[in-house]
Coordinates of C-alpha atoms in Angstrom, one line a residue:
M1 CA -0.2 0.2 -0.3
K2 CA 3.0 2.5 0.9
K3 CA 4.0 2.0 -3.0
L4 CA 0.5 2.8 -4.6
S5 CA -0.4 5.6 -1.9
F6 CA 4.2 7.0 -3.0
L7 CA 2.6 6.3 -7.5
V8 CA -0.8 8.4 -6.5
A9 CA 0.4 11.6 -5.2
L10 CA 3.5 11.4 -7.1
L11 CA 1.0 11.7 -10.7
I12 CA -1.3 14.1 -8.3
S13 CA 1.9 15.9 -8.0
S14 CA 3.3 16.3 -11.2
C15 CA -0.2 17.6 -12.8
F16 CA -0.8 19.9 -10.6
A17 CA 3.1 21.0 -11.6
F18 CA 1.9 21.2 -14.7
A19 CA -1.1 22.9 -14.8
Q20 CA 1.3 25.7 -12.9
N21 CA 3.5 26.1 -14.8
V22 CA 0.9 26.7 -17.8
E23 CA -0.5 29.1 -15.6
Q24 CA 2.6 30.2 -14.8
S25 CA 1.8 31.1 -10.9
G26 CA -1.2 32.7 -12.1
K27 CA -0.3 35.2 -15.1
K28 CA -2.5 34.6 -18.4
V29 CA -0.4 32.8 -21.3
K30 CA -1.3 34.6 -25.3
N31 CA 0.1 32.5 -28.1
Y32 CA 2.5 30.7 -25.6
V33 CA 4.5 28.2 -26.9
S34 CA 5.5 25.6 -23.9
S35 CA 9.8 24.7 -24.2
E36 CA 8.2 21.0 -22.0
Y37 CA 8.6 18.3 -24.6
N38 CA 8.8 14.5 -23.2
R39 CA 8.7 11.7 -25.9
N40 CA 5.0 10.4 -27.1
T41 CA 3.2 6.6 -27.2
L42 CA 2.6 5.6 -30.5
T43 CA 0.3 2.8 -30.6
L44 CA -1.1 1.8 -34.3
V45 CA -4.8 0.5 -35.7
G46 CA -6.6 -0.8 -38.0
L47 CA -9.7 -1.6 -39.3
D48 CA -10.7 -4.5 -41.7
F49 CA -14.2 -4.1 -43.1
S50 CA -13.7 -7.1 -44.7
E51 CA -13.9 -5.6 -48.0
N52 CA -11.8 -5.8 -51.4
L53 CA -8.7 -6.4 -50.7
S54 CA -8.2 -5.2 -47.2
S55 CA -6.8 -8.0 -45.6
Q56 CA -4.7 -8.3 -47.7
L57 CA -3.6 -4.0 -47.5
M58 CA -4.2 -4.6 -43.8
T59 CA -0.9 -7.3 -43.4
K60 CA 1.3 -4.9 -44.6
F61 CA -0.9 -3.3 -42.0
S62 CA 0.1 -5.1 -39.0
G63 CA 3.9 -5.1 -40.2
L64 CA 4.7 -0.8 -40.0
A65 CA 7.3 0.3 -37.4
I66 CA 7.3 2.9 -35.1
P67 CA 9.9 5.4 -35.8
D68 CA 12.7 5.9 -32.9
K69 CA 10.9 9.6 -31.8
Y70 CA 8.5 7.5 -29.7
Y71 CA 7.8 5.1 -27.4
D72 CA 6.0 1.6 -29.0
N73 CA 2.8 -0.1 -26.7
P74 CA 2.0 -2.1 -29.3
L75 CA -1.2 -4.4 -29.6
Q76 CA -1.0 -8.7 -29.6
S77 CA -2.9 -7.5 -33.0
K78 CA -3.2 -4.5 -34.7
V79 CA -5.8 -5.0 -36.8
L80 CA -9.4 -4.7 -35.6
K81 CA -12.3 -6.1 -37.3
P82 CA -15.6 -3.9 -36.5
G83 CA -18.0 -7.0 -36.8
V84 CA -20.5 -4.2 -38.9
G85 CA -20.9 -2.5 -42.1
R86 CA -19.4 0.6 -42.7
D87 CA -22.6 2.3 -43.8
G88 CA -23.8 2.0 -40.6
V89 CA -20.8 3.8 -38.5
S90 CA -19.6 6.5 -41.1
N91 CA -21.2 9.7 -42.3
M92 CA -21.7 10.8 -45.7
L93 CA -18.0 11.6 -46.1
K94 CA -17.5 8.2 -45.1
Q95 CA -16.4 9.8 -41.4
I96 CA -16.6 7.0 -38.9
K97 CA -18.3 8.2 -35.7
P98 CA -16.0 9.1 -32.7
E99 CA -18.7 6.8 -30.4
A100 CA -18.1 3.9 -33.0
I101 CA -14.4 4.3 -32.7
E102 CA -13.9 4.5 -28.7
G103 CA -15.8 1.3 -28.4
W104 CA -14.1 -0.6 -31.2
L105 CA -11.5 0.4 -28.9
N106 CA -12.8 -0.2 -25.8
D107 CA -14.2 -4.1 -27.1
N108 CA -10.6 -4.7 -27.9
K109 CA -9.1 -3.8 -24.7
V110 CA -6.8 -1.6 -26.0
G111 CA -6.5 0.4 -23.1
Q112 CA -6.2 -2.5 -21.1
Q113 CA -3.1 -3.7 -23.5
I114 CA -1.3 -0.3 -22.6
L115 CA -1.1 0.6 -19.5
S116 CA -0.5 -3.8 -19.3
T117 CA 2.8 -2.0 -21.6
W118 CA 3.0 0.5 -19.6
F119 CA 3.3 -1.3 -16.3
N120 CA 4.9 -4.4 -17.2
R121 CA 1.3 -6.8 -16.5
Q122 CA 2.6 -10.3 -15.5
P123 CA 1.0 -13.3 -16.6
D124 CA -0.6 -13.7 -13.0
G125 CA -2.1 -9.3 -13.4
S126 CA 0.3 -8.0 -11.0
F127 CA 2.3 -4.6 -11.9
N128 CA 5.2 -3.1 -11.5
V129 CA 7.5 0.5 -12.4
D130 CA 10.6 -2.1 -14.0
V131 CA 9.5 0.3 -18.4
L132 CA 8.3 3.1 -16.1
K133 CA 11.9 4.0 -14.8
Q134 CA 13.5 2.3 -18.5
R135 CA 11.5 4.8 -20.3
G136 CA 11.9 7.6 -17.8
L137 CA 15.8 7.5 -17.8
F138 CA 15.8 7.1 -21.1
N139 CA 13.4 10.2 -21.6
A140 CA 15.5 12.3 -19.9
D141 CA 18.1 14.3 -21.1
D142 CA 22.2 15.2 -19.3
N143 CA 19.9 18.3 -18.6
D144 CA 17.6 16.2 -16.4
F145 CA 20.5 14.1 -15.3
M146 CA 22.5 17.1 -13.2
V147 CA 19.2 18.9 -11.9
A148 CA 18.1 15.2 -10.8
G149 CA 21.9 14.3 -9.1
A150 CA 21.4 17.6 -7.1
S151 CA 18.5 16.6 -5.5
K152 CA 17.9 14.0 -2.3
R153 CA 16.4 11.4 -4.2
G154 CA 19.3 11.9 -7.0
E155 CA 18.9 9.0 -10.1
S156 CA 15.0 7.4 -9.4
S157 CA 13.6 11.0 -9.8
L158 CA 14.5 10.4 -13.2
M159 CA 12.3 7.0 -13.5
D160 CA 9.7 9.0 -11.4
M161 CA 9.1 10.7 -15.1
G162 CA 7.9 7.9 -17.1
L163 CA 5.1 8.3 -14.9
Q164 CA 4.1 11.3 -16.0
L165 CA 4.5 9.7 -19.7
V166 CA 1.5 7.3 -19.3
N167 CA -0.2 10.8 -19.6
Q168 CA 1.1 10.7 -23.1
S169 CA 0.0 7.6 -24.7
Y170 CA -1.7 7.8 -28.1
A171 CA -3.9 5.3 -30.7
L172 CA -4.0 6.4 -34.2
V173 CA -6.4 4.7 -35.9
F174 CA -6.6 3.7 -39.5
D175 CA -9.5 3.4 -42.0
F176 CA -8.2 1.8 -45.6
Y177 CA -11.7 2.1 -48.1
N178 CA -11.8 1.5 -52.2
I179 CA -8.9 -0.4 -51.8
M180 CA -8.0 -1.9 -55.5
D181 CA -5.5 -2.2 -58.2
M182 CA -4.9 -0.7 -61.4
N183 CA -7.0 -2.9 -62.8
Q184 CA -9.6 -2.9 -60.8
Y185 CA -9.4 0.7 -61.4
Y186 CA -9.5 0.4 -65.2
D187 CA -12.1 -1.1 -65.3
A188 CA -14.5 0.8 -63.3
N189 CA -13.4 3.9 -65.2
E190 CA -13.6 1.8 -69.0
V191 CA -10.0 3.0 -69.4
E192 CA -9.0 1.6 -73.7
T193 CA -6.5 -0.9 -73.2
S194 CA -3.6 1.3 -74.8
K195 CA -3.7 3.5 -72.0
R196 CA -3.2 0.9 -69.4
V197 CA 0.4 0.8 -68.7
M198 CA 0.4 1.4 -65.1
N199 CA 0.7 -1.8 -62.2
G200 CA -0.3 -1.5 -58.2
Y201 CA -2.4 -0.5 -56.5
R202 CA -4.8 2.8 -55.4
A203 CA -7.3 2.7 -52.2
S204 CA -8.4 5.7 -50.0
M205 CA -7.8 6.4 -46.1
R206 CA -8.9 7.9 -43.2
A207 CA -6.8 8.4 -40.2
Y208 CA -8.1 9.1 -36.3
L209 CA -6.0 10.5 -33.3
Y210 CA -6.5 9.4 -29.9
K211 CA -5.6 9.9 -27.0
L212 CA -5.5 7.7 -24.2
E213 CA -7.0 9.7 -21.2
F214 CA -5.0 8.9 -18.2
N215 CA -5.4 11.8 -15.7
D216 CA -5.3 12.3 -12.2
S217 CA -9.2 10.8 -11.3
V218 CA -8.7 7.4 -13.6
A219 CA -5.0 6.8 -13.1
A220 CA -6.4 6.7 -9.3
V221 CA -9.0 4.2 -10.5
F222 CA -6.6 2.6 -11.8
F223 CA -4.0 2.0 -8.2
Q224 CA -7.0 1.4 -6.0
D225 CA -8.5 -0.9 -7.6
Y226 CA -6.4 -2.1 -10.4
W227 CA -3.2 -2.6 -8.9
I228 CA -1.9 -5.8 -8.2
G229 CA 1.4 -5.6 -5.7
A230 CA 2.7 -7.8 -3.5
Q231 CA 0.4 -6.5 -1.0
S232 CA -3.0 -7.6 -2.2
T233 CA -5.1 -10.1 -1.2
D234 CA -7.8 -9.2 -3.7
K235 CA -5.7 -10.3 -6.8
Q236 CA -8.6 -12.2 -9.3
A237 CA -11.1 -9.2 -8.1
R238 CA -8.6 -6.8 -9.1
V239 CA -7.9 -8.7 -12.7
N240 CA -11.7 -8.8 -13.1
A241 CA -12.1 -5.3 -12.2
F242 CA -9.5 -4.4 -15.0
N243 CA -10.0 -6.7 -18.1
E244 CA -13.4 -5.8 -17.4
A245 CA -13.2 -1.4 -16.8
E246 CA -14.0 1.3 -20.1
F247 CA -10.4 3.8 -20.3
P248 CA -11.3 7.5 -21.8
F249 CA -9.7 7.6 -25.4
V250 CA -10.5 11.2 -26.3
P251 CA -10.5 12.1 -30.0
L252 CA -7.7 14.8 -31.6
S253 CA -7.7 14.6 -34.8
N254 CA -8.9 13.3 -38.4
H255 CA -6.9 12.7 -41.3
Y256 CA -7.5 12.2 -44.9
G257 CA -6.0 11.1 -48.0
E258 CA -6.3 9.5 -51.5
L259 CA -3.3 6.7 -51.7
L260 CA -1.1 5.9 -54.9
S261 CA 1.4 3.2 -54.9
T262 CA 1.9 2.4 -58.5
Q263 CA 4.8 1.6 -61.0
F264 CA 5.1 1.5 -64.7
N265 CA 4.3 -2.3 -66.5
P266 CA 7.3 -3.5 -68.3
G267 CA 8.0 -2.5 -72.0
Q268 CA 6.8 1.3 -71.3
T269 CA 9.6 4.0 -71.6
L270 CA 9.8 5.1 -67.4
A271 CA 9.5 1.5 -65.8
P272 CA 11.7 0.2 -63.8
K273 CA 14.2 -2.4 -64.4
V274 CA 13.0 -3.8 -61.8
Q275 CA 9.9 -4.5 -61.2
K276 CA 8.2 -4.4 -57.1
T277 CA 5.8 -7.2 -56.4
K278 CA 2.4 -6.9 -55.3
D279 CA 3.2 -7.4 -51.7
E280 CA 6.0 -4.5 -52.4
L281 CA 3.7 -2.7 -53.7
L282 CA 1.3 -2.9 -50.7
A283 CA 3.8 -2.2 -48.4
Q284 CA 5.2 1.1 -49.9
L285 CA 1.1 1.9 -49.8
A286 CA 0.8 1.3 -45.8
Q287 CA 3.7 3.7 -45.6
M288 CA 2.9 6.5 -47.1
A289 CA -0.3 6.7 -45.2
F290 CA 1.9 6.3 -42.1
D291 CA 3.8 8.9 -43.8
K292 CA 1.0 11.0 -44.5
V293 CA -0.6 11.3 -41.5
M294 CA 2.1 11.6 -39.0
N295 CA 3.7 14.6 -40.9
E296 CA -0.3 16.0 -40.7
I297 CA -0.2 15.2 -37.1
E298 CA 2.8 16.6 -35.8
K299 CA 2.1 19.7 -37.9
R300 CA -0.9 20.3 -36.2
N301 CA -0.5 19.0 -32.5
E302 CA 1.7 20.9 -30.1
A303 CA 2.3 17.5 -28.2
F304 CA 4.0 16.3 -31.9
R305 CA 6.8 18.7 -31.9
V306 CA 10.2 17.9 -30.5
K307 CA 11.7 21.0 -28.9
A308 CA 15.1 21.5 -26.8
M309 CA 16.6 24.1 -25.3
V310 CA 18.9 26.0 -27.0
S311 CA 22.6 24.9 -25.9
S312 CA 25.4 27.1 -27.4
V313 CA 25.7 29.7 -30.5
K314 CA 28.0 29.3 -33.7
P315 CA 26.8 27.5 -33.9
I316 CA 23.4 26.6 -32.4
A317 CA 22.9 23.4 -31.1
A318 CA 20.6 21.4 -28.7
K319 CA 21.1 18.2 -27.5
I320 CA 18.2 16.5 -29.9
G321 CA 18.7 13.9 -32.0
K322 CA 18.0 10.3 -33.9
K323 CA 16.5 9.3 -30.3
E324 CA 13.8 12.7 -31.5
G325 CA 14.1 12.1 -34.8
L326 CA 16.0 14.6 -36.1
K327 CA 16.6 14.3 -40.0
F328 CA 18.7 16.3 -41.7
D329 CA 18.0 19.4 -43.4
Q330 CA 14.8 19.5 -41.1
R331 CA 12.7 23.1 -39.7
Y332 CA 13.1 24.1 -36.6
F333 CA 11.9 27.6 -35.3
V334 CA 13.6 29.9 -32.3
Y335 CA 11.1 31.2 -29.4
E336 CA 11.9 33.1 -26.4
N337 CA 8.7 33.3 -23.6
R338 CA 8.9 36.8 -22.6
E339 CA 6.0 38.4 -20.1
R340 CA 4.0 41.6 -20.6
R341 CA 3.4 44.5 -18.1
N342 CA 0.1 43.3 -17.8
G343 CA 1.7 40.4 -17.1
D344 CA 1.0 38.0 -19.9
V345 CA 3.2 35.7 -21.2
F346 CA 4.1 35.6 -25.0
S347 CA 6.3 33.5 -27.2
R348 CA 7.9 35.2 -29.8
R349 CA 9.5 33.9 -32.3
V350 CA 13.8 34.9 -32.8
G351 CA 14.5 32.3 -35.6
V352 CA 14.1 30.0 -38.0
I353 CA 17.5 27.1 -37.9
K354 CA 17.8 23.7 -39.7
S355 CA 19.3 21.3 -39.1
M356 CA 23.5 20.3 -40.6
K357 CA 24.6 17.5 -38.2
V358 CA 22.9 15.0 -36.2
V359 CA 24.1 13.2 -33.3
D360 CA 23.0 9.6 -32.4
N361 CA 22.2 9.9 -28.8
R362 CA 19.5 6.6 -28.3
K363 CA 20.4 5.5 -25.3
V364 CA 20.0 6.0 -21.4
T365 CA 21.7 9.2 -20.3
T366 CA 24.7 9.1 -18.1
G367 CA 24.6 12.8 -17.5
T368 CA 28.5 12.5 -19.5
N369 CA 27.1 13.1 -22.8
R370 CA 28.3 15.9 -24.5
S371 CA 27.3 15.4 -28.0
F372 CA 24.8 18.0 -29.3
S373 CA 23.3 18.6 -32.8
E374 CA 23.8 21.2 -34.9
F375 CA 21.9 23.9 -37.4
Y376 CA 22.1 26.5 -39.4
Q377 CA 19.8 30.0 -39.4
I378 CA 18.8 30.5 -42.1
A379 CA 15.6 33.5 -41.3
G380 CA 15.4 35.9 -38.0
G381 CA 17.5 37.5 -35.7
S382 CA 20.5 37.0 -33.1
V383 CA 20.1 33.5 -31.3
D384 CA 21.2 33.0 -27.7
N385 CA 21.5 30.4 -24.9
Y386 CA 19.8 32.4 -22.5
G387 CA 16.6 31.2 -22.0
M388 CA 15.7 30.6 -26.2
F389 CA 14.5 26.5 -26.9
I390 CA 13.7 25.2 -30.7
E391 CA 10.4 23.4 -32.1
Q392 CA 9.8 20.7 -35.2
H393 CA 8.0 22.8 -37.6
N394 CA 8.2 20.2 -40.7
D395 CA 8.5 22.1 -44.0
A396 CA 7.7 19.8 -47.3
G397 CA 11.2 20.6 -48.9
L398 CA 9.7 22.1 -51.9
N399 CA 10.1 26.0 -52.8
I400 CA 8.1 28.3 -55.8
F401 CA 9.6 30.7 -57.6
L402 CA 7.4 33.3 -59.6
G403 CA 9.0 36.1 -61.3
T404 CA 10.9 37.2 -64.1
T405 CA 14.1 36.8 -67.2
I406 CA 15.5 39.7 -69.0
G407 CA 18.0 39.3 -71.4
G408 CA 19.2 35.9 -72.5
L409 CA 16.4 33.8 -72.5
E410 CA 13.9 35.4 -71.2
G411 CA 10.3 35.7 -70.8
F412 CA 7.9 34.9 -67.7
T413 CA 9.5 32.4 -65.4
G414 CA 9.0 29.7 -63.0
R415 CA 10.6 27.6 -61.4
A416 CA 10.1 24.5 -58.5
E417 CA 12.5 23.5 -56.3
Y418 CA 12.9 20.5 -53.8
Y419 CA 15.8 19.9 -51.4
I420 CA 17.7 16.5 -51.6
S421 CA 19.6 17.8 -48.9
K422 CA 17.3 15.9 -47.0
I423 CA 18.4 12.7 -48.6
L424 CA 22.1 13.6 -49.5
G425 CA 22.8 14.5 -45.4
E426 CA 21.2 11.4 -43.9
V427 CA 23.4 8.8 -46.3
A428 CA 26.9 11.0 -46.3
S429 CA 27.1 13.1 -43.1
G430 CA 27.0 10.5 -40.2
G431 CA 26.3 12.7 -37.5
K432 CA 29.5 15.3 -38.4
N433 CA 28.3 19.0 -39.2
A434 CA 27.8 18.8 -43.0
Q435 CA 27.1 22.4 -43.9
G436 CA 28.6 21.6 -47.9
L437 CA 25.4 19.6 -48.0
T438 CA 23.0 21.7 -46.8
A439 CA 20.4 23.3 -49.0
I440 CA 20.9 21.2 -52.3
K441 CA 17.7 21.5 -54.2
L442 CA 16.6 20.0 -57.8
Y443 CA 15.1 22.7 -59.5
A444 CA 13.2 22.3 -62.7
E445 CA 12.1 25.9 -64.3
G446 CA 9.5 26.0 -67.3
A447 CA 9.7 30.1 -69.1
F448 CA 7.5 31.8 -71.9
G449 CA 7.6 35.4 -73.7
K450 CA 6.9 36.2 -76.8
K451 CA 8.7 39.1 -79.2
E452 CA 8.8 40.3 -82.7
Y453 CA 12.0 39.9 -84.8
D454 CA 11.8 41.1 -88.1
F455 CA 13.8 38.8 -90.9
G456 CA 12.1 40.6 -94.0
V457 CA 8.5 40.5 -92.4
P458 CA 7.5 41.9 -88.9
E459 CA 6.5 38.5 -87.1
D460 CA 5.5 37.7 -83.9
F461 CA 7.6 34.7 -82.2
S462 CA 7.0 33.0 -79.0
F463 CA 9.6 31.1 -77.6
A464 CA 9.1 28.2 -74.8
R465 CA 11.3 26.4 -72.8
W466 CA 12.3 24.4 -69.8
S467 CA 14.7 22.9 -67.5
V468 CA 16.5 20.7 -64.4
G469 CA 19.8 21.5 -62.2
L470 CA 21.4 21.6 -58.9
N471 CA 21.4 24.6 -57.0
K472 CA 23.1 25.1 -53.2
D473 CA 22.1 28.1 -51.5
F474 CA 24.6 29.9 -48.9
Y475 CA 23.5 31.8 -45.4
P476 CA 25.9 34.3 -44.6
L477 CA 23.9 36.6 -43.1
N478 CA 20.5 35.8 -41.5
F479 CA 18.3 37.4 -44.2
L480 CA 20.6 36.6 -47.0
H481 CA 21.5 33.7 -49.4
W482 CA 23.0 33.3 -52.3
G483 CA 23.9 29.9 -54.1
P484 CA 25.3 29.1 -57.5
F485 CA 23.2 27.1 -59.7
I486 CA 23.7 24.9 -63.3
G487 CA 21.2 22.9 -65.5
Y488 CA 20.6 21.4 -68.7
G489 CA 17.2 22.7 -70.8
M490 CA 15.7 22.6 -74.5
E491 CA 13.8 26.0 -75.6
T492 CA 11.2 26.3 -78.8
I493 CA 10.2 28.8 -80.9
T494 CA 6.9 28.7 -83.3
W495 CA 5.3 31.6 -84.8
E496 CA 2.1 32.4 -86.1
S497 CA 2.6 32.1 -90.0
D498 CA 4.0 28.5 -89.8
T499 CA 3.0 25.6 -88.6
D500 CA 7.1 24.1 -88.2
K501 CA 8.6 24.9 -85.3
I502 CA 13.2 24.8 -84.0
L503 CA 14.2 22.9 -81.3
S504 CA 17.6 23.8 -79.1
D505 CA 18.9 22.7 -75.4
F506 CA 21.3 24.9 -73.9
I507 CA 23.3 25.1 -70.5
E508 CA 22.4 27.3 -67.8
M509 CA 25.3 28.6 -64.7
G510 CA 24.4 31.4 -62.8
A511 CA 24.1 32.2 -59.0
R512 CA 21.2 33.5 -56.8
V513 CA 20.6 36.0 -54.4
G514 CA 17.2 36.0 -52.3
V515 CA 16.4 38.6 -49.6
N516 CA 13.9 37.3 -46.8
L517 CA 10.7 39.4 -46.6
A518 CA 9.6 36.2 -44.3
H519 CA 10.8 33.2 -43.0
N520 CA 9.4 31.9 -45.9
I521 CA 9.2 34.1 -48.8
Q522 CA 12.1 36.2 -50.4
L523 CA 13.0 38.3 -53.4
I524 CA 15.4 36.6 -55.8
G525 CA 17.2 37.7 -57.9
S526 CA 19.8 35.7 -60.2
A527 CA 22.5 36.7 -62.7
N528 CA 21.6 33.4 -65.9
Y529 CA 24.6 32.9 -68.2
Y530 CA 22.7 31.0 -71.3
M531 CA 25.2 28.5 -73.8
L532 CA 23.7 27.3 -76.9
L533 CA 24.6 23.0 -77.5
S534 CA 22.4 22.3 -81.1
S535 CA 19.8 24.0 -82.8
E536 CA 17.6 22.6 -85.5
G537 CA 14.2 22.7 -87.3
Q538 CA 11.2 20.1 -87.6
D539 CA 7.9 20.8 -89.2
S540 CA 4.5 19.9 -87.3
D541 CA 5.0 16.3 -87.0
G542 CA 8.2 16.6 -85.5
V543 CA 9.9 15.4 -88.6
V544 CA 13.7 17.3 -88.9
I545 CA 14.1 19.1 -92.0
E546 CA 16.7 21.4 -91.0
E547 CA 19.5 19.7 -89.2
D548 CA 21.9 22.0 -88.0
F549 CA 20.3 25.4 -87.9
Q550 CA 22.0 28.8 -87.1
Y551 CA 20.2 30.2 -84.2
K552 CA 22.7 32.8 -84.3
D553 CA 22.0 34.3 -87.1
Y554 CA 18.6 35.0 -86.2
F555 CA 18.5 35.1 -82.3
D556 CA 21.3 36.3 -81.3
D557 CA 19.9 38.0 -78.7
R558 CA 18.9 35.0 -76.5
M559 CA 22.0 33.8 -75.7
G560 CA 24.8 35.2 -73.4
F561 CA 23.6 36.7 -70.3
G562 CA 20.2 37.9 -69.0
V563 CA 19.0 38.5 -65.3
S564 CA 16.1 37.4 -63.3
A565 CA 13.7 38.3 -60.3
G566 CA 11.2 37.6 -58.1
L567 CA 9.8 36.1 -55.2
R568 CA 10.3 32.9 -54.1
I569 CA 7.9 31.1 -51.3
M570 CA 8.8 28.1 -49.2
F571 CA 6.9 25.0 -48.0

């Protein structure tokens, strides 16, 4: 009974302490971002309505792995069979009613299974705190360890952290429907044989995030009525009470997605050299669904965003790493909590940073670890380590530029950029500072323009070009970046009086400079150089009618130097 009383008292005191932190001793909080972060626990659940291909997909869903940044409280089976038709439990948007999901979670004893993992339930129904201790230590960082070392209870206070983590247990429920292989999809949409070029699978998906509510009142009932320790005399009654209990699940968010896991058929131009198997494509579909939903959850739910205090500057560093799921070139915001004269507490975003060194900290802290992950700054003001903290804010790794090019291959210009550095850095950095691999982008650019030329008779010519290439950004100042680029492109020239056209290809290179208007919007200017490779004339059917068209004799103003200017938005 002493252990029981201690656990109940500990939980209530921790909840009270958390409430005080939020209230800041009676002060009002507005636009407030907490600097506290603890690891969440995730349990995956799949619903199988016994529809087309659902059992095959659920088999692959059961093999999904929980990322390192979460604790895994697995179920005996990740797949639940509702035993009813979909129409009776969903609305017109095919969203399943919350009360139905909560009922299935309790019918299948999901709450019991989660708590059995947390409290290391034994075959005889007894509980212990071994997992709480282990996870409490793993959750702690070196700062926690040093603070605990200065307290009377020492390292045992770190173990108590595990109890605070129980109330951060989440169940993520997936429902896949309209599952079809591509042949079924083609048949359903009466696609003609010549256009049936893909194989694989497509499906619709909805996911529902629930929190297992383990607040002080729920915990009190658990410890008083269900806990079985060495001194318990009514073990069987407690076992029965625990097995029959219903635990509260609170709905937090819904997510929707259309999924496509396909490849071109053998013989098609873009077909892979080695075709993926049906099993591999189904597994890919399940993984795509999980990745999409987790990315949305981390954006929408603060409890899922990693946070850490700024440990040092030059470079900016923090004690997070692979244990918290940190990835190379991942975006974080830097915050500082301040207080107004009237007592209101608010959070001010100081800067925006991205990771350039990711340390492997996937071990229990001993207080001696001096490894830091490092970041470079892409926006904002001066960052210091006197109370500032960082918070995860994932970006899509995609930029869109809209502007114009004057001189050279001029015209209205659009460009899409994707950060391949996120992939390169993960492979090549090896936990070292790899600033040279940051902000490397693959870009695709297109432009269109019209101009009058007089080759005996004045006539309007239309110019359309596209190019692909690589671009690297450097950040010498917080508000400014620059970077070189190089690419390959093609141009098509047409004119009104004829159906013939001129095709050419070229190399482009130069440097771009950007000034921040906001952390994700920049004014971009660039100096470009275009070098012609070849040019030919074609008729309307694409037949070459002039192999070596003398481009420079007609359009000598379109090669050489040019400048571009416009706005870039980062997503």
